[in-house]
Coordinates of C-alpha atoms in Angstrom, one line a residue:
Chain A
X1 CA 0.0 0.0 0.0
X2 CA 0.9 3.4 -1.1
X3 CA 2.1 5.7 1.6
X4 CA -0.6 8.3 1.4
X5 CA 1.7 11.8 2.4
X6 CA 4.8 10.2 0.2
X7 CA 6.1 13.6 -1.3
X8 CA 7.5 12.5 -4.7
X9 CA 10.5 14.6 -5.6
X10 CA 11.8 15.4 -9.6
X11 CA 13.3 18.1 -10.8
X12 CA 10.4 20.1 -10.9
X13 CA 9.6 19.8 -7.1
X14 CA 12.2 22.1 -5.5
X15 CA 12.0 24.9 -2.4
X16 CA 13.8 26.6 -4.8
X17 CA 13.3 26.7 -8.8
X18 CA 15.9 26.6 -11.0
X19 CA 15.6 30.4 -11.4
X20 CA 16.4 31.1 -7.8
X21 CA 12.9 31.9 -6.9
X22 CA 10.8 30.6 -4.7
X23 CA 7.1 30.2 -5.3
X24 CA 4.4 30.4 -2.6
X25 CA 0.8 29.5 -3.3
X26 CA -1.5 29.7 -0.2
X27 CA -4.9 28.9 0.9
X28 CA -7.6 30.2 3.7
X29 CA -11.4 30.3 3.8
X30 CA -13.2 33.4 3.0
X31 CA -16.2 33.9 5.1
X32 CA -19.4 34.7 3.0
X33 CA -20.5 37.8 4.9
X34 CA -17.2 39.4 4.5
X35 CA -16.6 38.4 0.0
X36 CA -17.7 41.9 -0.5
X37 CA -15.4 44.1 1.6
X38 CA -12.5 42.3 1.1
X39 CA -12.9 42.3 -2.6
X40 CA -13.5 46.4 -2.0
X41 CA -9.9 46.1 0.2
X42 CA -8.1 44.2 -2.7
X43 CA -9.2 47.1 -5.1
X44 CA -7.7 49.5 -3.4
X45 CA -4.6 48.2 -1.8
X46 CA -3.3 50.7 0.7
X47 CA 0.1 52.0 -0.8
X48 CA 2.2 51.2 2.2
X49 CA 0.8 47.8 2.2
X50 CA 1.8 47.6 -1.2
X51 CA 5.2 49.6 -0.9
X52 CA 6.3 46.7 2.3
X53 CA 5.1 43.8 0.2
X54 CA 7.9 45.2 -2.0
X55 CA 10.5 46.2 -0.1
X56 CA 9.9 42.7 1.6
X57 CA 11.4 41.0 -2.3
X58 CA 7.7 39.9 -2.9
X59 CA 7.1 39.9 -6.9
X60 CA 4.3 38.7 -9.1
X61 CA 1.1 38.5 -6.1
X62 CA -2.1 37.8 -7.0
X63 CA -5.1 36.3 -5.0
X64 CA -7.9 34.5 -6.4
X65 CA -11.4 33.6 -5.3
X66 CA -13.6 30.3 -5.6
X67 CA -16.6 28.4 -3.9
X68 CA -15.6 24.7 -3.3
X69 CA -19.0 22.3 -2.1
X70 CA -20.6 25.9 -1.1
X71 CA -17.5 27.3 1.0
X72 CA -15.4 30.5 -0.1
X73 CA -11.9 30.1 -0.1
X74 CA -9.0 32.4 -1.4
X75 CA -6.3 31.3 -3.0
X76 CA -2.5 33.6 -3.6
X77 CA 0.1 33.2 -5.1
X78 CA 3.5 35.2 -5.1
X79 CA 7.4 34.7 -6.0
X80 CA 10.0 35.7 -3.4
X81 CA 12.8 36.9 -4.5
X82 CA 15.2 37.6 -1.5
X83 CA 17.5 35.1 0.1
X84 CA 16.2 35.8 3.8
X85 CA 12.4 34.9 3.7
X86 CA 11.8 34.6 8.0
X87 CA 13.5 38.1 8.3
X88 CA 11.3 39.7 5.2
X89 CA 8.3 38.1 6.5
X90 CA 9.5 39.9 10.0
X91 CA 9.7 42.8 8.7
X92 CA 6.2 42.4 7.6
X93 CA 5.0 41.5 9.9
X94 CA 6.6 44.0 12.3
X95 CA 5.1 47.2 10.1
X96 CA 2.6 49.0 12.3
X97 CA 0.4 49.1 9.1
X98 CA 0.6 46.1 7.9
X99 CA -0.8 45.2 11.4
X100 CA -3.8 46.9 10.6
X101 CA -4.1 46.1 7.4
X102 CA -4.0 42.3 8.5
X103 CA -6.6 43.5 11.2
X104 CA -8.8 44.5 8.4
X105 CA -8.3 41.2 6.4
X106 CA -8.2 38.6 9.1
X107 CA -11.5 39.8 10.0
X108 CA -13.1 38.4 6.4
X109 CA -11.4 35.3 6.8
X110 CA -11.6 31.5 8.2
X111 CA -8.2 29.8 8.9
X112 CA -8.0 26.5 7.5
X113 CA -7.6 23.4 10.1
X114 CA -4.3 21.5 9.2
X115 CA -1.3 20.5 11.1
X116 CA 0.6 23.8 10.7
X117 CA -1.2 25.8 13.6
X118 CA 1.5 29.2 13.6
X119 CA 0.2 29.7 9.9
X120 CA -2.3 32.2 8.7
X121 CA -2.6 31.4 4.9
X122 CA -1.6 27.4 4.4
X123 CA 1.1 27.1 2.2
X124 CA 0.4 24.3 -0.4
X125 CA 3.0 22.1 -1.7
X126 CA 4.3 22.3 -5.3
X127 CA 4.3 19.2 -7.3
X128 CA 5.2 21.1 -10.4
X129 CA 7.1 23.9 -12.4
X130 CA 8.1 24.7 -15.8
X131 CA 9.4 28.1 -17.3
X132 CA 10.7 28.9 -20.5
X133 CA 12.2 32.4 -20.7
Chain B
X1 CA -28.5 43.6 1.8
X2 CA -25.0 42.9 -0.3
X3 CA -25.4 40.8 -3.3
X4 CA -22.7 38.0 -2.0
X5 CA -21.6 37.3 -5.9
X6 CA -21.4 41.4 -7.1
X7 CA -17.9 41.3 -8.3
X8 CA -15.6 44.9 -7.1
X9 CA -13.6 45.7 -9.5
X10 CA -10.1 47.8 -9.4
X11 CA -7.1 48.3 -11.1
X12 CA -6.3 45.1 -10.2
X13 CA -9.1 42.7 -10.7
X14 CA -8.2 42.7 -15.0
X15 CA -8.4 39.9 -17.4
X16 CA -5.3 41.5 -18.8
X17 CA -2.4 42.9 -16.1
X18 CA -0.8 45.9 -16.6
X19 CA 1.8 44.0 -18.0
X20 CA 0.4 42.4 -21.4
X21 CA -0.3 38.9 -19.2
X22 CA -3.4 36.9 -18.3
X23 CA -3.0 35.3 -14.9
X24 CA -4.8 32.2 -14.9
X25 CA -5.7 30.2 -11.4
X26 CA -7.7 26.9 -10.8
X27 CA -8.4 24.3 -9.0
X28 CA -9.7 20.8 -9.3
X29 CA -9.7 17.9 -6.8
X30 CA -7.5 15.0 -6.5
X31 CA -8.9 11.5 -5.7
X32 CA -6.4 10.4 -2.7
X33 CA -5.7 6.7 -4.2
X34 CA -3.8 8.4 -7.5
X35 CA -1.8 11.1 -5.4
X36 CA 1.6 8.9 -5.5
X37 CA 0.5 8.5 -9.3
X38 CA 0.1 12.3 -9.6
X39 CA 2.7 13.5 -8.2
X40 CA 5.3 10.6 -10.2
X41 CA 3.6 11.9 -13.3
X42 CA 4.7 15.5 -12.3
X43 CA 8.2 15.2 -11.1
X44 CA 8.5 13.8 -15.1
X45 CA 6.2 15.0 -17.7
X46 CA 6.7 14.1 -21.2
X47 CA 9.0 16.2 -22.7
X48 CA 6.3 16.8 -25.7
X49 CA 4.1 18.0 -23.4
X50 CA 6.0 20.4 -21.8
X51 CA 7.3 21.4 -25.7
X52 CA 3.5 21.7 -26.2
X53 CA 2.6 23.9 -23.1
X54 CA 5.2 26.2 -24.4
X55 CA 4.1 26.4 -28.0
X56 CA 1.0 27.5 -26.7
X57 CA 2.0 30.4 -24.8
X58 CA 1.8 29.4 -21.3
X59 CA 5.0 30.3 -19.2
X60 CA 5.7 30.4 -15.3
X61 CA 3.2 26.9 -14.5
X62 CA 3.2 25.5 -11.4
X63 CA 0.5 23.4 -9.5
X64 CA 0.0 22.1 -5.8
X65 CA -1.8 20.2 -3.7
X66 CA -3.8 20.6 -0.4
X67 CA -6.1 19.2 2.2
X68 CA -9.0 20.9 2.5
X69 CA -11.4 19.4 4.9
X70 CA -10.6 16.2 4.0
X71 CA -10.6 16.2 0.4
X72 CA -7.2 16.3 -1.5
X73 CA -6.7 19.6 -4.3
X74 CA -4.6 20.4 -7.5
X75 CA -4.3 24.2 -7.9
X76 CA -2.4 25.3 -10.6
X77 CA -1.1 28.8 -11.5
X78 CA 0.2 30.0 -15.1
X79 CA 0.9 32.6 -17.6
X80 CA -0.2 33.4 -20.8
X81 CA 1.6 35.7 -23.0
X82 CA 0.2 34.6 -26.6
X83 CA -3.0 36.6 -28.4
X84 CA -5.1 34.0 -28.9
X85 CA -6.0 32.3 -25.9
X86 CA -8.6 30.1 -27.3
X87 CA -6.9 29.1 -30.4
X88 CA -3.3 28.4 -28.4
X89 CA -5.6 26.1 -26.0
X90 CA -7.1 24.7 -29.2
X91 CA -3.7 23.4 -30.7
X92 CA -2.9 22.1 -26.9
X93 CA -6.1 20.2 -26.8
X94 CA -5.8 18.7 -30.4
X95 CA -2.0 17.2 -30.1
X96 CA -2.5 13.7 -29.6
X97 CA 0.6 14.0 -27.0
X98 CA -1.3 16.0 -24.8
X99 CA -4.3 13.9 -25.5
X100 CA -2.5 10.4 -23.9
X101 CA -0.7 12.7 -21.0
X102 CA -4.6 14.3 -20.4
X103 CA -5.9 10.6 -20.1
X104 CA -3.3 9.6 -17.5
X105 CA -4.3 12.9 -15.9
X106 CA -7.9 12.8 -15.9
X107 CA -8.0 9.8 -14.0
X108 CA -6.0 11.4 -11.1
X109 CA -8.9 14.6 -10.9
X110 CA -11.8 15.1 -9.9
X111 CA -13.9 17.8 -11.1
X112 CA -15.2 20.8 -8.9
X113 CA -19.3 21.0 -9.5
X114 CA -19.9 24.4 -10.6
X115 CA -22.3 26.1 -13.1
X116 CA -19.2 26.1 -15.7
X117 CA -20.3 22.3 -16.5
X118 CA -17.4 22.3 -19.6
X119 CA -14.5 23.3 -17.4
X120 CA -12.2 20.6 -16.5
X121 CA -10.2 22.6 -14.4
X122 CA -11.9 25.1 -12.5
X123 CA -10.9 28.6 -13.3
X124 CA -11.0 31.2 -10.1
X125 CA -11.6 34.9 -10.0
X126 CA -8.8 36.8 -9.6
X127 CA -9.5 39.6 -7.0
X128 CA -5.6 41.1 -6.3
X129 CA -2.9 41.7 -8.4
X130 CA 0.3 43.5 -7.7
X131 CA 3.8 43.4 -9.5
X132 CA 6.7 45.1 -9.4
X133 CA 9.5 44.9 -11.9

């Protein structure tokens, strides 16, 4: 019998890719009564939010939105780009308005229940990659 | 009363990003008993596949999995850079390649039930995008 968790590693399975980035794709529920103002907060990013995602070597974020057997969920994605990912996610987290910002968000949405209980967003496991320049 | 489904829409909740690219993100379950068969597929696809997936326009792929309540998920993340979306995905779906890899694939996924009943993959709303260069 199959070991169920078995992680099969290739070459496409890597922490990091072959073009020294690392990719992140995330997961967390999205509770129904708060879809509408946190799509309103994604329009309109506030600019020091944005300017600390930056400065914290995030590239290429985007969040997405589904309903899976009648739940919301919302699903990112981004590409860090620095080589000390705990300190950049520090200094993240350590910005007074990226606190509130998160304040704002974590209010619209439902943590998911897995094994990882420090995380906010679950970090999904990559199984695959391919990039042609 | 909010209309849960009214979609807000910014500067960045486009089909197209500021940056000539269509982000595409979607999900699709995975039935637990081909995981170690999906994941040994991944960590080797068919070099015509991947020659394929290129010829098409897609660039920066990547999928994962996850646990959600249970229930084992693919989400998958890529970039298309061609003009023709439709008519790239066309060529993709008619190359007998891709046909036989699909068919190894397909039996690995389950569908999400939605009201897009000719999706395969389910393709999410995107609700944030940000990139710096």
């Amino acid at each position: 019998m199959i070991e169920k968790s078995q992680p099969v590693l290739g070459s496409t399975n890597r922490k990091v890719d072959a073009d020294g980035i690392q990719r992140f794709a995330s997961v967390i529920g999205l509770k129904a009564e708060f879809e509408h103002q946190y799509r309103e907060l994604h329009a309109n990013v506030w600019p020091s939010v944005l300017k600390r995602i930056e400065q914290s070597n995030i590239r290429n974020y985007s969040i997405y939105t589904m309903i899976i057997l009648g739940e919301n969920y919302l699903f990112s994605y981004f590409e860090y780009i620095g080589s000390d990912f705990e300190t950049d996610m520090a200094l993240m987290a350590n910005d007074p308005i990226v606190q509130k910002w998160w304040n704002e968000t974590d209010k619209c949405q439902n943590k998911i229940i897995n094994n990882q209980p420090h995380e906010h967003w679950s970090v999904m496991e990559k199984v695959f990659f391919q990039n042609i320049k």
